[in-house]
Amino acid sequence: MAGTYTLPKLPYAYDALEPSISREIMELHHSKHHQAYVTNLNKALEASAATLSEGKLHDSAAQLSAIRFNGGGHINHSLFWENLAPASSPDADIAASAPGLLAAIDATWGSLEQFQAAFGAALLGIQGSGWGWLVREAATGQLRIVTLANQEAVVVGDTPVLGVDMWEHAYYLLYKNDKATYVKNIWQVVNWKTCETRFAGQRDDAFKVLKTQVSI
Amino acid sequence: MPIRMPTTTARTAGLAVRGAMGARPASAAGALTFARGKATLPDLSYDYGALEPHISGKIMEIHHKGHHQTYVTNLNNTIEALGEAKEKGDTFKAAAMAPALNFNGGGHVNHSLFWENLAPANKDGGGEPEGALKKAIERDFGSFDTLKTQINTALAGIQGSGWAWLAKDKTAGTLQVITRPNQDPVTGNYVPLMGIDAWEHAYYLQYQNKKAEYFKAIWNVINWKKVGERLDKA
């Protein structure tokens, strides 16, 4: 029997990221939006497996779009919560928490500020819903900024280091149509310790949060 | 002279700017014409609060003055950059403007059509289609209720930002329900008759994650008279 995925607990309180991200946003985002991805992922996986076992490949394959969308939603949000931290946390201090990553960022973009400007421009350039990621490329080990539409998950091979949700539900209640300020304020609540661990570790380790939720 | 969307393609929209330069001011009726070479934010024919309780005044105000205005501004910036590229004979730069033209041009077109196919529930909003539109809906969907169900299903199935449209298939002559991601405009073989914005900014301040309630409520403010007029011209 296939396992089902469950909503991961947040490693901080809903209001812990204020004032950068409001309690109301975090609560809806986690308990409603993320939960819906988990619920719909489980439904799609179950329907896909059930129809396949009946020999109906056509019906099973029809679930792939929902698996990709909701699976991506579950993966992306799970990674996102972990790469955020309260501004007061020592984990939000890049110099103290992520010396290796900071050196790589400096080497790649010249400075943290220039990286943040490039990342911010990429985030604001997304047309519609989507995510921006700092990833470590598998082939080269290089850092790279990528944007992905809707709930596409970080491409095969690349290790996700830092993800920022650019769906309107991630910021709208607080920032409305001023997404530039959301992009500016998100830097206050980045968990650089998580980013450093992902950057230094194996790709699979970045996704550990997902494995622990499978209940057989 | 100004070219009326939606028959204007992205390519000819750029040309319309040159043609309209200094020609004549924007006509009040032509929300999608260029005035003195610039796209402009059309006025709403109703107050921001007029669609309450189905769409809040706050949503309408930000949606129109904030979001739609940004599409207009960025469309004009894009068209200006396109003109500069053309003057310099820089095809590479002109081609690079395509995504911004599609996104911001589409955003302007889609919202302009959207505002017009909405109306306060105590005026032209809500109710049921009449006349030729009613006949066409019953012919192609069986009933008005089936059409609503199909559109609501289409809206719910959009993965990310986008729009659902009731459109006329020009070659088949039939009405169809179609969806478009992000701000992709309805083009080609389709004429848009009625659009519903499924971007989160269209409903989030009032409905949050409960988008199905927004999709249910919006039927109270659809201007079927306007949709019927569009079908007559399609």
Short mmCIF file of N, CA, C and O in Angstrom, two decimals, chain B residues 85-189:
data_model
loop_
_atom_site.label_atom_id
_atom_site.label_comp_id
_atom_site.label_asym_id
_atom_site.label_seq_id
_atom_site.Cartn_x
_atom_site.Cartn_y
_atom_site.Cartn_z
N ALA B 85 13.79 49.65 -30.80
CA ALA B 85 14.49 48.53 -31.46
C ALA B 85 14.27 48.57 -32.96
O ALA B 85 15.18 48.32 -33.74
N LYS B 86 13.05 48.91 -33.34
CA LYS B 86 12.72 48.97 -34.77
C LYS B 86 13.53 50.08 -35.45
O LYS B 86 14.09 49.88 -36.55
N GLU B 87 13.59 51.24 -34.80
CA GLU B 87 14.34 52.36 -35.37
C GLU B 87 15.81 52.03 -35.56
O GLU B 87 16.45 52.45 -36.51
N LYS B 88 16.34 51.26 -34.62
CA LYS B 88 17.74 50.88 -34.72
C LYS B 88 17.95 49.66 -35.61
O LYS B 88 19.08 49.22 -35.81
N GLY B 89 16.87 49.10 -36.09
CA GLY B 89 16.98 47.89 -36.89
C GLY B 89 17.47 46.70 -36.09
O GLY B 89 18.07 45.77 -36.61
N ASP B 90 17.18 46.73 -34.78
CA ASP B 90 17.68 45.69 -33.88
C ASP B 90 16.62 44.59 -33.70
O ASP B 90 15.82 44.63 -32.77
N THR B 91 16.65 43.63 -34.60
CA THR B 91 15.65 42.56 -34.57
C THR B 91 15.76 41.72 -33.30
O THR B 91 14.77 41.27 -32.74
N PHE B 92 17.00 41.52 -32.86
CA PHE B 92 17.22 40.71 -31.65
C PHE B 92 16.51 41.35 -30.46
O PHE B 92 15.81 40.69 -29.70
N LYS B 93 16.69 42.64 -30.32
CA LYS B 93 16.06 43.35 -29.20
C LYS B 93 14.54 43.35 -29.36
O LYS B 93 13.80 43.20 -28.37
N ALA B 94 14.07 43.52 -30.58
CA ALA B 94 12.62 43.51 -30.82
C ALA B 94 12.02 42.16 -30.42
O ALA B 94 11.00 42.10 -29.74
N ALA B 95 12.68 41.09 -30.82
CA ALA B 95 12.16 39.75 -30.51
C ALA B 95 12.18 39.48 -29.01
O ALA B 95 11.32 38.79 -28.48
N ALA B 96 13.17 40.09 -28.33
CA ALA B 96 13.28 39.89 -26.88
C ALA B 96 12.13 40.55 -26.13
O ALA B 96 11.90 40.26 -24.96
N MET B 97 11.39 41.43 -26.78
CA MET B 97 10.26 42.09 -26.12
C MET B 97 9.00 41.24 -26.14
O MET B 97 8.00 41.60 -25.52
N ALA B 98 9.04 40.13 -26.87
CA ALA B 98 7.82 39.33 -27.06
C ALA B 98 7.15 38.88 -25.75
O ALA B 98 5.94 39.06 -25.60
N PRO B 99 7.92 38.33 -24.79
CA PRO B 99 7.23 37.90 -23.56
C PRO B 99 6.56 39.06 -22.82
O PRO B 99 5.45 38.92 -22.31
N ALA B 100 7.22 40.22 -22.77
CA ALA B 100 6.64 41.37 -22.06
C ALA B 100 5.43 41.91 -22.80
O ALA B 100 4.47 42.37 -22.18
N LEU B 101 5.47 41.85 -24.13
CA LEU B 101 4.33 42.33 -24.92
C LEU B 101 3.13 41.42 -24.70
O LEU B 101 2.00 41.88 -24.51
N ASN B 102 3.38 40.11 -24.72
CA ASN B 102 2.30 39.15 -24.51
C ASN B 102 1.71 39.29 -23.10
O ASN B 102 0.50 39.32 -22.92
N PHE B 103 2.60 39.42 -22.12
CA PHE B 103 2.15 39.45 -20.73
C PHE B 103 1.42 40.75 -20.40
O PHE B 103 0.31 40.74 -19.88
N ASN B 104 2.03 41.87 -20.73
CA ASN B 104 1.42 43.15 -20.36
C ASN B 104 0.30 43.55 -21.32
O ASN B 104 -0.71 44.11 -20.90
N GLY B 105 0.48 43.23 -22.60
CA GLY B 105 -0.61 43.46 -23.55
C GLY B 105 -1.80 42.59 -23.20
O GLY B 105 -2.94 43.05 -23.17
N GLY B 106 -1.52 41.34 -22.89
CA GLY B 106 -2.59 40.43 -22.49
C GLY B 106 -3.25 40.89 -21.20
O GLY B 106 -4.48 40.87 -21.07
N GLY B 107 -2.45 41.33 -20.25
CA GLY B 107 -3.00 41.83 -18.98
C GLY B 107 -3.93 43.01 -19.20
O GLY B 107 -5.00 43.10 -18.58
N HIS B 108 -3.53 43.91 -20.09
CA HIS B 108 -4.38 45.08 -20.39
C HIS B 108 -5.66 44.65 -21.09
O HIS B 108 -6.77 45.06 -20.71
N VAL B 109 -5.54 43.82 -22.10
CA VAL B 109 -6.71 43.36 -22.86
C VAL B 109 -7.67 42.58 -21.96
O VAL B 109 -8.88 42.84 -21.93
N ASN B 110 -7.11 41.61 -21.24
CA ASN B 110 -7.97 40.75 -20.42
C ASN B 110 -8.75 41.53 -19.37
O ASN B 110 -9.94 41.32 -19.19
N HIS B 111 -8.04 42.43 -18.66
CA HIS B 111 -8.74 43.20 -17.63
C HIS B 111 -9.78 44.14 -18.23
O HIS B 111 -10.86 44.31 -17.68
N SER B 112 -9.44 44.74 -19.37
CA SER B 112 -10.40 45.65 -20.00
C SER B 112 -11.69 44.92 -20.38
O SER B 112 -12.79 45.43 -20.18
N LEU B 113 -11.54 43.71 -20.90
CA LEU B 113 -12.71 42.91 -21.25
C LEU B 113 -13.47 42.48 -19.99
O LEU B 113 -14.70 42.48 -19.96
N PHE B 114 -12.70 42.14 -18.97
CA PHE B 114 -13.28 41.67 -17.70
C PHE B 114 -14.17 42.73 -17.06
O PHE B 114 -15.32 42.46 -16.69
N TRP B 115 -13.64 43.96 -16.93
CA TRP B 115 -14.43 45.02 -16.29
C TRP B 115 -15.76 45.21 -17.00
O TRP B 115 -16.79 45.43 -16.39
N GLU B 116 -15.70 45.11 -18.33
CA GLU B 116 -16.92 45.35 -19.12
C GLU B 116 -17.91 44.20 -19.03
O GLU B 116 -19.10 44.41 -19.24
N ASN B 117 -17.41 42.99 -18.78
CA ASN B 117 -18.39 41.90 -18.68
C ASN B 117 -18.83 41.64 -17.24
O ASN B 117 -19.41 40.62 -16.92
N LEU B 118 -18.57 42.65 -16.39
CA LEU B 118 -19.12 42.64 -15.03
C LEU B 118 -20.07 43.83 -14.88
O LEU B 118 -19.91 44.84 -15.57
N ALA B 119 -21.03 43.71 -13.99
CA ALA B 119 -21.95 44.81 -13.69
C ALA B 119 -22.57 44.57 -12.32
O ALA B 119 -22.66 43.42 -11.87
N PRO B 120 -22.96 45.64 -11.65
CA PRO B 120 -23.60 45.48 -10.34
C PRO B 120 -24.82 44.56 -10.43
O PRO B 120 -25.53 44.58 -11.43
N ALA B 121 -25.02 43.79 -9.37
CA ALA B 121 -26.12 42.82 -9.36
C ALA B 121 -27.48 43.50 -9.47
O ALA B 121 -28.43 42.92 -9.97
N ASN B 122 -27.57 44.77 -9.04
CA ASN B 122 -28.87 45.46 -9.13
C ASN B 122 -29.03 46.22 -10.45
O ASN B 122 -29.98 46.95 -10.65
N LYS B 123 -28.05 46.07 -11.34
CA LYS B 123 -28.19 46.69 -12.67
C LYS B 123 -28.21 45.58 -13.73
O LYS B 123 -29.14 44.81 -13.80
N ASP B 124 -27.13 45.46 -14.52
CA ASP B 124 -27.12 44.43 -15.56
C ASP B 124 -26.47 43.13 -15.10
O ASP B 124 -26.36 42.18 -15.87
N GLY B 125 -25.98 43.09 -13.86
CA GLY B 125 -25.25 41.92 -13.40
C GLY B 125 -26.16 40.78 -12.98
O GLY B 125 -27.24 41.00 -12.45
N GLY B 126 -25.69 39.56 -13.23
CA GLY B 126 -26.41 38.37 -12.79
C GLY B 126 -27.52 37.99 -13.74
O GLY B 126 -27.52 38.40 -14.91
N GLY B 127 -28.45 37.24 -13.26
CA GLY B 127 -29.55 36.79 -14.12
C GLY B 127 -29.08 35.77 -15.14
O GLY B 127 -28.09 35.06 -14.91
N GLU B 128 -29.80 35.73 -16.24
CA GLU B 128 -29.48 34.73 -17.26
C GLU B 128 -29.34 35.38 -18.63
O GLU B 128 -29.95 36.42 -18.89
N PRO B 129 -28.58 34.75 -19.51
CA PRO B 129 -28.44 35.25 -20.87
C PRO B 129 -29.80 35.23 -21.58
O PRO B 129 -30.68 34.43 -21.25
N GLU B 130 -29.93 36.13 -22.56
CA GLU B 130 -31.18 36.18 -23.32
C GLU B 130 -30.88 36.17 -24.81
O GLU B 130 -29.74 36.33 -25.23
N GLY B 131 -31.92 36.03 -25.58
CA GLY B 131 -31.84 36.17 -27.03
C GLY B 131 -30.90 35.18 -27.70
O GLY B 131 -30.87 33.99 -27.35
N ALA B 132 -30.13 35.71 -28.64
CA ALA B 132 -29.25 34.85 -29.45
C ALA B 132 -28.20 34.16 -28.57
O ALA B 132 -27.82 33.01 -28.82
N LEU B 133 -27.75 34.87 -27.54
CA LEU B 133 -26.75 34.28 -26.64
C LEU B 133 -27.32 33.07 -25.91
O LEU B 133 -26.69 32.02 -25.81
N LYS B 134 -28.53 33.24 -25.41
CA LYS B 134 -29.21 32.14 -24.70
C LYS B 134 -29.36 30.93 -25.64
O LYS B 134 -29.06 29.80 -25.25
N LYS B 135 -29.77 31.22 -26.86
CA LYS B 135 -29.96 30.12 -27.83
C LYS B 135 -28.64 29.40 -28.11
O LYS B 135 -28.58 28.18 -28.18
N ALA B 136 -27.59 30.20 -28.28
CA ALA B 136 -26.28 29.60 -28.60
C ALA B 136 -25.77 28.77 -27.42
O ALA B 136 -25.19 27.70 -27.61
N ILE B 137 -25.99 29.26 -26.20
CA ILE B 137 -25.56 28.51 -25.01
C ILE B 137 -26.33 27.19 -24.91
O ILE B 137 -25.74 26.13 -24.66
N GLU B 138 -27.63 27.26 -25.14
CA GLU B 138 -28.43 26.03 -25.04
C GLU B 138 -28.08 25.05 -26.16
O GLU B 138 -28.07 23.84 -25.96
N ARG B 139 -27.74 25.59 -27.31
CA ARG B 139 -27.34 24.74 -28.44
C ARG B 139 -26.02 24.02 -28.14
O ARG B 139 -25.88 22.83 -28.36
N ASP B 140 -25.06 24.77 -27.58
CA ASP B 140 -23.71 24.21 -27.43
C ASP B 140 -23.43 23.56 -26.07
O ASP B 140 -22.49 22.77 -25.94
N PHE B 141 -24.20 23.93 -25.06
CA PHE B 141 -23.95 23.36 -23.72
C PHE B 141 -25.14 22.61 -23.16
O PHE B 141 -25.04 21.99 -22.11
N GLY B 142 -26.27 22.71 -23.81
CA GLY B 142 -27.48 22.05 -23.30
C GLY B 142 -28.29 22.99 -22.44
O GLY B 142 -29.49 23.11 -22.60
N SER B 143 -27.61 23.65 -21.49
CA SER B 143 -28.32 24.60 -20.63
C SER B 143 -27.34 25.60 -20.04
O SER B 143 -26.12 25.39 -20.05
N PHE B 144 -27.89 26.68 -19.52
CA PHE B 144 -27.09 27.71 -18.86
C PHE B 144 -26.37 27.13 -17.64
O PHE B 144 -25.20 27.42 -17.38
N ASP B 145 -27.07 26.28 -16.90
CA ASP B 145 -26.46 25.66 -15.71
C ASP B 145 -25.25 24.80 -16.09
O ASP B 145 -24.25 24.79 -15.37
N THR B 146 -25.36 24.08 -17.19
CA THR B 146 -24.23 23.26 -17.64
C THR B 146 -23.04 24.15 -17.99
O THR B 146 -21.89 23.82 -17.68
N LEU B 147 -23.32 25.27 -18.64
CA LEU B 147 -22.24 26.20 -18.97
C LEU B 147 -21.54 26.68 -17.70
O LEU B 147 -20.31 26.68 -17.62
N LYS B 148 -22.33 27.08 -16.71
CA LYS B 148 -21.73 27.57 -15.46
C LYS B 148 -20.87 26.49 -14.79
O LYS B 148 -19.78 26.76 -14.31
N THR B 149 -21.39 25.27 -14.79
CA THR B 149 -20.64 24.16 -14.20
C THR B 149 -19.32 23.95 -14.94
O THR B 149 -18.27 23.77 -14.33
N GLN B 150 -19.40 24.00 -16.27
CA GLN B 150 -18.18 23.81 -17.08
C GLN B 150 -17.16 24.90 -16.80
O GLN B 150 -15.96 24.64 -16.70
N ILE B 151 -17.63 26.14 -16.70
CA ILE B 151 -16.70 27.24 -16.45
C ILE B 151 -16.11 27.12 -15.04
O ILE B 151 -14.90 27.31 -14.84
N ASN B 152 -16.94 26.78 -14.07
CA ASN B 152 -16.43 26.64 -12.70
C ASN B 152 -15.41 25.50 -12.61
O ASN B 152 -14.42 25.61 -11.88
N THR B 153 -15.65 24.43 -13.32
CA THR B 153 -14.68 23.32 -13.35
C THR B 153 -13.38 23.76 -13.99
O THR B 153 -12.29 23.45 -13.51
N ALA B 154 -13.51 24.52 -15.09
CA ALA B 154 -12.32 25.01 -15.78
C ALA B 154 -11.52 25.95 -14.87
O ALA B 154 -10.29 25.86 -14.78
N LEU B 155 -12.23 26.83 -14.18
CA LEU B 155 -11.57 27.78 -13.27
C LEU B 155 -10.83 27.04 -12.15
O LEU B 155 -9.69 27.35 -11.82
N ALA B 156 -11.51 26.05 -11.57
CA ALA B 156 -10.92 25.31 -10.46
C ALA B 156 -9.70 24.52 -10.90
O ALA B 156 -8.80 24.23 -10.11
N GLY B 157 -9.64 24.18 -12.18
CA GLY B 157 -8.55 23.34 -12.68
C GLY B 157 -7.32 24.12 -13.11
O GLY B 157 -6.30 23.52 -13.46
N ILE B 158 -7.38 25.44 -13.07
CA ILE B 158 -6.22 26.23 -13.47
C ILE B 158 -5.10 26.05 -12.44
O ILE B 158 -5.31 26.25 -11.26
N GLN B 159 -3.95 25.61 -12.91
CA GLN B 159 -2.81 25.38 -12.00
C GLN B 159 -1.91 26.60 -12.02
O GLN B 159 -1.00 26.70 -12.84
N GLY B 160 -2.17 27.53 -11.10
CA GLY B 160 -1.41 28.77 -11.09
C GLY B 160 -2.33 29.92 -11.45
O GLY B 160 -3.54 29.84 -11.21
N SER B 161 -1.78 30.99 -12.04
CA SER B 161 -2.59 32.15 -12.39
C SER B 161 -3.16 31.97 -13.79
O SER B 161 -2.54 31.35 -14.65
N GLY B 162 -4.33 32.54 -14.03
CA GLY B 162 -4.89 32.44 -15.37
C GLY B 162 -6.32 32.91 -15.43
O GLY B 162 -6.85 33.52 -14.48
N TRP B 163 -6.94 32.63 -16.56
CA TRP B 163 -8.29 33.09 -16.85
C TRP B 163 -9.10 31.96 -17.48
O TRP B 163 -8.54 31.09 -18.15
N ALA B 164 -10.40 32.01 -17.25
CA ALA B 164 -11.32 31.16 -18.02
C ALA B 164 -12.19 32.07 -18.87
O ALA B 164 -12.54 33.18 -18.45
N TRP B 165 -12.49 31.60 -20.07
CA TRP B 165 -13.27 32.40 -21.01
C TRP B 165 -14.39 31.59 -21.64
O TRP B 165 -14.22 30.40 -21.92
N LEU B 166 -15.50 32.28 -21.87
CA LEU B 166 -16.48 31.79 -22.82
C LEU B 166 -16.08 32.46 -24.13
O LEU B 166 -15.95 33.69 -24.19
N ALA B 167 -15.82 31.64 -25.15
CA ALA B 167 -15.32 32.19 -26.40
C ALA B 167 -16.09 31.60 -27.57
O ALA B 167 -16.70 30.53 -27.46
N LYS B 168 -16.06 32.34 -28.68
CA LYS B 168 -16.65 31.80 -29.91
C LYS B 168 -15.54 31.26 -30.80
O LYS B 168 -14.54 31.94 -31.05
N ASP B 169 -15.71 30.02 -31.19
CA ASP B 169 -14.79 29.39 -32.14
C ASP B 169 -15.17 29.90 -33.52
O ASP B 169 -16.26 29.62 -34.01
N LYS B 170 -14.29 30.66 -34.15
CA LYS B 170 -14.65 31.37 -35.39
C LYS B 170 -14.94 30.42 -36.55
O LYS B 170 -15.82 30.68 -37.35
N THR B 171 -14.18 29.34 -36.65
CA THR B 171 -14.41 28.46 -37.80
C THR B 171 -15.60 27.53 -37.56
O THR B 171 -16.39 27.30 -38.46
N ALA B 172 -15.74 27.03 -36.34
CA ALA B 172 -16.85 26.11 -36.06
C ALA B 172 -18.15 26.87 -35.81
O ALA B 172 -19.23 26.32 -35.97
N GLY B 173 -18.03 28.13 -35.37
CA GLY B 173 -19.21 28.92 -35.07
C GLY B 173 -19.83 28.60 -33.72
O GLY B 173 -20.87 29.14 -33.37
N THR B 174 -19.16 27.73 -32.95
CA THR B 174 -19.73 27.31 -31.67
C THR B 174 -19.13 28.08 -30.50
O THR B 174 -18.07 28.70 -30.63
N LEU B 175 -19.80 28.03 -29.37
CA LEU B 175 -19.27 28.61 -28.14
C LEU B 175 -18.45 27.55 -27.41
O LEU B 175 -18.82 26.38 -27.41
N GLN B 176 -17.35 27.98 -26.79
CA GLN B 176 -16.51 27.04 -26.06
C GLN B 176 -16.00 27.66 -24.77
O GLN B 176 -15.87 28.88 -24.68
N VAL B 177 -15.71 26.82 -23.81
CA VAL B 177 -15.05 27.26 -22.58
C VAL B 177 -13.58 26.94 -22.72
O VAL B 177 -13.20 25.81 -22.99
N ILE B 178 -12.76 27.97 -22.56
CA ILE B 178 -11.31 27.76 -22.67
C ILE B 178 -10.60 28.43 -21.49
O ILE B 178 -11.16 29.33 -20.86
N THR B 179 -9.41 27.99 -21.18
CA THR B 179 -8.61 28.66 -20.15
C THR B 179 -7.31 29.14 -20.79
O THR B 179 -6.84 28.58 -21.78
N ARG B 180 -6.76 30.19 -20.20
CA ARG B 180 -5.47 30.70 -20.64
C ARG B 180 -4.60 30.93 -19.41
O ARG B 180 -5.09 31.50 -18.43
N PRO B 181 -3.33 30.50 -19.44
CA PRO B 181 -2.47 30.74 -18.28
C PRO B 181 -2.02 32.20 -18.20
O PRO B 181 -1.92 32.89 -19.22
N ASN B 182 -1.77 32.63 -16.99
CA ASN B 182 -1.17 33.95 -16.73
C ASN B 182 -1.95 35.07 -17.42
O ASN B 182 -3.12 35.23 -17.15
N GLN B 183 -1.32 35.82 -18.32
CA GLN B 183 -2.08 36.85 -19.02
C GLN B 183 -2.15 36.60 -20.52
O GLN B 183 -2.34 37.52 -21.30
N ASP B 184 -1.99 35.35 -20.91
CA ASP B 184 -2.11 35.05 -22.34
C ASP B 184 -3.47 35.50 -22.85
O ASP B 184 -4.49 35.09 -22.31
N PRO B 185 -3.49 36.34 -23.87
CA PRO B 185 -4.79 36.79 -24.39
C PRO B 185 -5.46 35.71 -25.23
O PRO B 185 -4.81 34.79 -25.71
N VAL B 186 -6.76 35.83 -25.38
CA VAL B 186 -7.52 34.93 -26.26
C VAL B 186 -7.33 35.42 -27.68
O VAL B 186 -7.68 36.55 -28.00
N THR B 187 -6.72 34.61 -28.51
CA THR B 187 -6.39 35.05 -29.87
C THR B 187 -6.71 33.94 -30.87
O THR B 187 -7.30 32.93 -30.52
N GLY B 188 -6.26 34.15 -32.09
CA GLY B 188 -6.36 33.12 -33.12
C GLY B 188 -7.79 32.83 -33.50
O GLY B 188 -8.54 33.72 -33.88
N ASN B 189 -8.16 31.58 -33.34
CA ASN B 189 -9.46 31.14 -33.80
C ASN B 189 -10.60 31.52 -32.85
O ASN B 189 -11.75 31.28 -33.15
#
